[in-house]
Amino acid sequence: MSTRDDHYYITTPIYYVNAAAHIGHAYTSIAADVMARFQRLVGLQVNFLTGTDEHGQKIARAAEAKNVGPQTFVDEVSQTFRDLHAGLNVSVTDFIRTSEPRHIKGAQKFWEAAAARGDIYKKSYEGLYCVNCEQFYIEKDLDEGGLCPIHRKAPELLSEENYFFRLSKYTDAIKKYFDAHPNFVFPHNRQKEMQQILDDGLEDISISRDAKKLSWGIPVPGDDAQVMYVWFDALTNYVTAIGYGDADEKMFDAWWPANAHVMAKEINRFHSLLWPAMLMSAGLALPKQIVVHGWLTVDGQKMSKSIGNVVNPIDVIEKYGIDAFRFFLFREMPFGADGDFSNLKLEQRYRSDLGNDLGNLLMRTIAMSEKFCDGRVPLETTGDHQEFWDRYREHMSRWEFQRALEIIWDYVRGLNQLIDREKPWTAHKEGRSEDVARTLYTLLEGLRQIAIAVQPFMPATSEKMLEALGFDFFDPKFDNLMEWGLLKSGGPLTPAPPLFPQLTV
Ligand code: ME8
C-alpha cells in the first residue's frame, strides 16, 4: 500500500450560513460520518472535512436583514454548525470557513491558475439569477411562470460586466472522463442525468460579481472591482482546506484527490460538471467519487419555514438520543434516494429494532452470563462469520447502508433465535454446562461483532456494548476487529444499563 492508498479524504458540502441547520444538513454530515468511520474501521487514515459557505448575495442579505455586519453574522451562524456537528457525533477532522485566510489565499491561487490557462475572460452579461441557489438560470430550465425549480421563486434580472469561465471548453474532456469512469457519480442514475447535460453542451459561466453591487466576497486577484462568484469560491474549499495555496504542498499531495464529495442532488451539477472543469483548468486531479443523495422530506412534505415543518436535529436527539436518529436515517430509507422523516416511524424503529431486538439481546445475554457463568466470558468456541463480514464490507464500501444494516439485523435476530432454540436456562438446570457455555460464547462474541459492525452508525451504542463485554475497541493488539474469537475466556462482563430505554411519552 502506498501512503496515498491508506488515506481516505471525504467531504460534505460547506453549508450556507444564512439560516440555522436542519435535519437535511445533519443527514449529509452523518452519512459522510458513517463512511468515514467505516474507512477507519478497515484501517485507513481519514481526513473528514465539513464547513461553512459564507460569501455571496444570500448571506449578505441575511446579515443586512439582521442589521449586523456580514463577518459578525457569519461568525455566529458558523459556530452553530460547528456545535451541531459535535452534537451529531460526526467525527470531522477539519472545519473550513470560506472567510478564513487559508481559504481566501487558496481560492485566489486557484483563480490565477485558471486565468493562466487562458480560461477566464471578461464580458457584459444579463441573466436571471436565483439568490437562494446563487445561480443563473436560462429560461428553459425555469418552472412554469418563470420560477426557480428548487425554490419556486422568481429569479432576479442581473446585468453587469463579469469575468467568465470557459466551462464550454471542457465539455468533451468531462464526457471522456465520464466514459472512462462509469462510477464517478453515485448512484448511476445521477451520472446519467449529468451525461444528458453534457450531451447538450456546457456553456461558459459568470464567475464574478461587480463589487459595487456585491462586496461580500473574495476579491478577484488583480481586480478589486470584482469579487468571486460564490460557487467558484466555495468549490475550492475542498483543496484549500488541505493546503492548496500553502508554500509547502506536502499535505495537499498526501490527501488530494478526495475519495468522496457527499451532497444532495440539487448541487450535483456543480460538483460533477463545474468542479471537474475547474480542476482540469487548474491542472489538478479529479475527485474519485461524487456521492449524491436525495432529499429528506418531513411527514411526506418538503421542509419549509412557511409550512412550519423544519425539523431541528437537536430536538430529535433530545427525545430519542443521537444513535437512534443516526440509525433511523439509514435503516429506514435507501441511501441515495429521497426519503421521509417522521417521528412515528422513528419511534417504531426505536421500539422494535433497537429496544426489542438489539437492546434486549445484550441485556439477556449479560444476565444469563452472570447467572450461569459467574459474569465471565466462557470457554471460546469456533465460529465462521467471514461471509457476513464480506457482505458487510461490500455494502458499506458501496454506500449501501440500508443493506448493511439489514444484514446486521439478520445477525441480531439470528442470535435472538439461538437463545429461544437453545434455552440456556433449561440446559443449565439439566447440568449441560458445556452447552450453556457454547451458546453464551456464541452470543457474547456475536454481540461483540455486532458492536463493531454498528459502530459507524451508532458509535456511542457500540461503545456501551463493548464496555459491557469488557472489550477495548482501541486496543492496538486487535488489528482486525472483524475476526472471530477476540473475546477471551475468563474476561469480565458488566451489566449494562438499557441501551434504548423505554420512551417516556
Ligand atoms: O448548497 N434533504 O449549501 P446549503 C437532504 N453552500 N439533504 C439536504 C436537505 C434535505 N432536505 N437540505 C439540505 C449549499 N441538505 C452550498 C454548498 S459546496 C462547495 C457548497 C444538505 O446550505 C444536502 O447535502 O444549501 C444539500 O446538498 C446541502 O445540505 C445544501 O446545503
Short mmCIF file of N, CA, C and O and ligand atoms in Angstrom, two decimals, residues 12-19 22-29 52-54 58 81 132-133 151 230-231 233-238 262-268 270-271 293-297 302-303 339, ligand 1:
data_model
loop_
_atom_site.label_atom_id
_atom_site.label_comp_id
_atom_site.label_asym_id
_atom_site.label_seq_id
_atom_site.Cartn_x
_atom_site.Cartn_y
_atom_site.Cartn_z
N THR A 12 -18.19 16.92 3.11
CA THR A 12 -19.61 17.28 2.96
C THR A 12 -19.63 18.59 2.19
O THR A 12 -18.58 19.22 2.04
N PRO A 13 -20.81 19.04 1.75
CA PRO A 13 -20.84 20.41 1.21
C PRO A 13 -20.48 21.37 2.35
O PRO A 13 -20.63 21.02 3.52
N ILE A 14 -20.02 22.55 2.00
CA ILE A 14 -19.93 23.56 3.06
C ILE A 14 -21.28 24.26 3.05
O ILE A 14 -21.79 24.66 2.00
N TYR A 15 -21.88 24.36 4.23
CA TYR A 15 -23.27 24.79 4.31
C TYR A 15 -23.39 26.31 4.35
O TYR A 15 -22.56 26.99 4.96
N TYR A 16 -24.44 26.82 3.72
CA TYR A 16 -24.70 28.26 3.77
C TYR A 16 -25.10 28.64 5.18
O TYR A 16 -25.90 27.95 5.81
N VAL A 17 -24.61 29.80 5.60
CA VAL A 17 -24.90 30.22 6.98
C VAL A 17 -26.02 31.26 7.04
O VAL A 17 -26.10 32.02 7.98
N ASN A 18 -26.88 31.26 6.01
CA ASN A 18 -27.97 32.26 6.05
C ASN A 18 -29.04 31.87 7.07
O ASN A 18 -29.78 32.71 7.56
N ALA A 19 -29.14 30.58 7.39
CA ALA A 19 -30.16 30.15 8.35
C ALA A 19 -29.63 28.97 9.15
O ALA A 19 -28.58 28.41 8.83
N HIS A 22 -30.72 22.21 9.70
CA HIS A 22 -31.87 21.34 9.97
C HIS A 22 -31.49 19.90 9.67
O HIS A 22 -30.32 19.62 9.37
N ILE A 23 -32.49 18.99 9.73
CA ILE A 23 -32.11 17.57 9.59
C ILE A 23 -31.54 17.22 8.21
O ILE A 23 -30.86 16.22 8.08
N GLY A 24 -31.82 18.06 7.20
CA GLY A 24 -31.23 17.81 5.88
C GLY A 24 -29.71 17.91 5.95
O GLY A 24 -28.99 17.05 5.42
N HIS A 25 -29.22 18.94 6.60
CA HIS A 25 -27.76 19.10 6.74
C HIS A 25 -27.20 17.96 7.58
O HIS A 25 -26.14 17.40 7.29
N ALA A 26 -27.94 17.64 8.64
CA ALA A 26 -27.49 16.56 9.53
C ALA A 26 -27.38 15.25 8.75
O ALA A 26 -26.44 14.47 8.94
N TYR A 27 -28.33 15.03 7.85
CA TYR A 27 -28.35 13.78 7.08
C TYR A 27 -27.06 13.60 6.28
O TYR A 27 -26.42 12.55 6.33
N THR A 28 -26.67 14.64 5.55
CA THR A 28 -25.44 14.55 4.75
C THR A 28 -24.22 14.33 5.63
O THR A 28 -23.37 13.48 5.35
N SER A 29 -24.15 15.12 6.71
CA SER A 29 -22.95 15.02 7.55
C SER A 29 -22.88 13.65 8.23
O SER A 29 -21.78 13.09 8.38
N THR A 52 -18.41 25.83 6.42
CA THR A 52 -19.48 26.77 6.08
C THR A 52 -19.10 27.67 4.91
O THR A 52 -17.96 28.09 4.76
N ASP A 53 -20.13 27.94 4.11
CA ASP A 53 -20.02 28.74 2.88
C ASP A 53 -20.54 30.12 3.27
O ASP A 53 -21.73 30.27 3.56
N GLU A 54 -19.67 31.12 3.27
CA GLU A 54 -20.02 32.34 3.99
C GLU A 54 -20.12 33.59 3.13
O GLU A 54 -20.42 34.66 3.64
N LYS A 58 -26.78 35.89 -0.89
CA LYS A 58 -27.75 35.35 0.06
C LYS A 58 -27.31 35.66 1.50
O LYS A 58 -28.11 36.08 2.32
N PHE A 81 -23.22 25.67 13.36
CA PHE A 81 -22.99 24.46 12.55
C PHE A 81 -21.89 23.60 13.18
O PHE A 81 -21.98 22.38 13.22
N ASN A 132 -31.30 32.37 -3.88
CA ASN A 132 -31.29 31.22 -2.98
C ASN A 132 -30.38 30.10 -3.50
O ASN A 132 -29.72 29.43 -2.72
N CYS A 133 -30.38 29.90 -4.81
CA CYS A 133 -29.47 28.90 -5.41
C CYS A 133 -28.09 29.48 -5.62
O CYS A 133 -27.15 28.75 -5.84
N HIS A 151 -36.60 26.64 -5.57
CA HIS A 151 -37.19 27.50 -4.54
C HIS A 151 -38.56 28.05 -4.89
O HIS A 151 -39.20 28.69 -4.07
N VAL A 230 -19.80 33.14 -5.77
CA VAL A 230 -19.74 32.33 -4.55
C VAL A 230 -19.48 30.84 -4.81
O VAL A 230 -18.81 30.17 -4.03
N TRP A 231 -19.95 30.28 -5.93
CA TRP A 231 -19.69 28.86 -6.18
C TRP A 231 -18.24 28.60 -6.59
O TRP A 231 -17.67 27.58 -6.25
N ASP A 233 -15.73 30.31 -5.58
CA ASP A 233 -15.08 30.44 -4.27
C ASP A 233 -15.30 29.16 -3.45
O ASP A 233 -14.34 28.51 -2.99
N ALA A 234 -16.57 28.75 -3.32
CA ALA A 234 -16.91 27.67 -2.39
C ALA A 234 -16.30 26.32 -2.80
O ALA A 234 -15.79 25.58 -1.96
N LEU A 235 -16.37 26.00 -4.09
CA LEU A 235 -15.89 24.67 -4.51
C LEU A 235 -14.42 24.46 -4.18
O LEU A 235 -13.99 23.35 -3.86
N THR A 236 -13.67 25.56 -4.21
CA THR A 236 -12.23 25.39 -3.96
C THR A 236 -11.93 25.02 -2.50
O THR A 236 -10.81 24.65 -2.17
N ASN A 237 -12.96 25.08 -1.63
CA ASN A 237 -12.70 24.74 -0.22
C ASN A 237 -12.12 23.34 -0.08
O ASN A 237 -11.37 23.06 0.85
N TYR A 238 -12.50 22.45 -1.02
CA TYR A 238 -12.05 21.06 -0.91
C TYR A 238 -10.54 20.93 -1.07
O TYR A 238 -9.95 19.96 -0.61
N VAL A 262 -19.65 14.32 -0.74
CA VAL A 262 -21.04 13.88 -0.49
C VAL A 262 -21.97 15.10 -0.47
O VAL A 262 -21.61 16.15 0.07
N MET A 263 -23.17 14.94 -1.03
CA MET A 263 -24.12 16.07 -1.11
C MET A 263 -25.50 15.58 -1.55
O MET A 263 -25.65 14.40 -1.91
N ALA A 264 -26.48 16.50 -1.59
CA ALA A 264 -27.79 16.14 -2.15
C ALA A 264 -27.85 16.55 -3.62
O ALA A 264 -27.02 17.31 -4.12
N LYS A 265 -28.91 16.07 -4.27
CA LYS A 265 -28.99 16.12 -5.73
C LYS A 265 -28.99 17.52 -6.34
O LYS A 265 -28.55 17.70 -7.47
N GLU A 266 -29.48 18.54 -5.59
CA GLU A 266 -29.62 19.86 -6.22
C GLU A 266 -28.27 20.51 -6.52
O GLU A 266 -28.19 21.45 -7.31
N ILE A 267 -27.20 20.01 -5.89
CA ILE A 267 -25.89 20.62 -6.18
C ILE A 267 -24.94 19.63 -6.86
O ILE A 267 -23.73 19.86 -6.94
N ASN A 268 -25.52 18.55 -7.37
CA ASN A 268 -24.72 17.57 -8.11
C ASN A 268 -24.02 18.23 -9.30
O ASN A 268 -22.84 18.02 -9.55
N PHE A 270 -23.00 21.20 -9.87
CA PHE A 270 -21.81 22.00 -9.54
C PHE A 270 -20.60 21.10 -9.29
O PHE A 270 -19.48 21.44 -9.61
N HIS A 271 -20.88 19.95 -8.66
CA HIS A 271 -19.77 19.06 -8.28
C HIS A 271 -19.33 18.12 -9.39
O HIS A 271 -18.17 17.75 -9.45
N HIS A 293 -27.10 12.10 -2.70
CA HIS A 293 -28.30 11.50 -2.11
C HIS A 293 -29.50 12.37 -2.40
O HIS A 293 -29.39 13.50 -2.89
N GLY A 294 -30.68 11.82 -2.06
CA GLY A 294 -31.93 12.52 -2.35
C GLY A 294 -32.27 13.52 -1.26
O GLY A 294 -31.44 13.86 -0.41
N TRP A 295 -33.49 13.99 -1.30
CA TRP A 295 -33.94 14.97 -0.31
C TRP A 295 -34.75 14.29 0.77
O TRP A 295 -35.55 13.38 0.51
N LEU A 296 -34.57 14.81 1.94
CA LEU A 296 -35.33 14.35 3.08
C LEU A 296 -36.58 15.23 3.20
O LEU A 296 -36.45 16.46 3.23
N THR A 297 -37.73 14.58 3.24
CA THR A 297 -38.96 15.33 3.49
C THR A 297 -39.41 15.03 4.92
O THR A 297 -38.86 14.13 5.56
N LYS A 302 -42.09 18.67 1.75
CA LYS A 302 -40.82 19.38 1.70
C LYS A 302 -40.71 20.24 2.96
O LYS A 302 -41.70 20.84 3.39
N MET A 303 -39.51 20.28 3.56
CA MET A 303 -39.35 21.13 4.74
C MET A 303 -39.40 22.59 4.31
O MET A 303 -38.71 22.97 3.37
N GLY A 339 -36.08 10.43 0.84
CA GLY A 339 -36.58 9.69 2.00
C GLY A 339 -37.43 10.58 2.86
O GLY A 339 -37.39 11.80 2.75
O1 ME8 B 1 -25.79 24.28 -1.32
N1 ME8 B 1 -32.52 16.69 2.35
O2 ME8 B 1 -25.35 24.86 0.88
P1 ME8 B 1 -26.72 24.50 1.60
C1 ME8 B 1 -31.27 16.21 2.22
N2 ME8 B 1 -23.25 26.19 0.17
N3 ME8 B 1 -30.18 16.98 2.28
C2 ME8 B 1 -30.33 18.28 2.49
C3 ME8 B 1 -31.61 18.86 2.64
C4 ME8 B 1 -32.73 18.00 2.56
N4 ME8 B 1 -33.97 18.42 2.70
N5 ME8 B 1 -31.45 20.18 2.83
C5 ME8 B 1 -30.11 20.43 2.82
C6 ME8 B 1 -25.08 24.79 -0.45
N6 ME8 B 1 -29.43 19.28 2.62
C7 ME8 B 1 -23.71 25.29 -0.82
C8 ME8 B 1 -22.77 24.12 -1.00
S1 ME8 B 1 -20.37 23.07 -1.50
C9 ME8 B 1 -18.99 23.58 -2.24
C10 ME8 B 1 -21.39 24.48 -1.41
C11 ME8 B 1 -27.97 19.14 2.56
O3 ME8 B 1 -26.61 25.05 2.98
C12 ME8 B 1 -27.53 18.49 1.27
O4 ME8 B 1 -26.24 17.99 1.43
O5 ME8 B 1 -27.86 24.91 0.77
C13 ME8 B 1 -27.51 19.67 0.33
O6 ME8 B 1 -26.79 19.41 -0.86
C14 ME8 B 1 -26.85 20.69 1.21
O7 ME8 B 1 -27.39 20.42 2.53
C15 ME8 B 1 -27.14 22.10 0.77
O8 ME8 B 1 -26.65 22.94 1.74
#
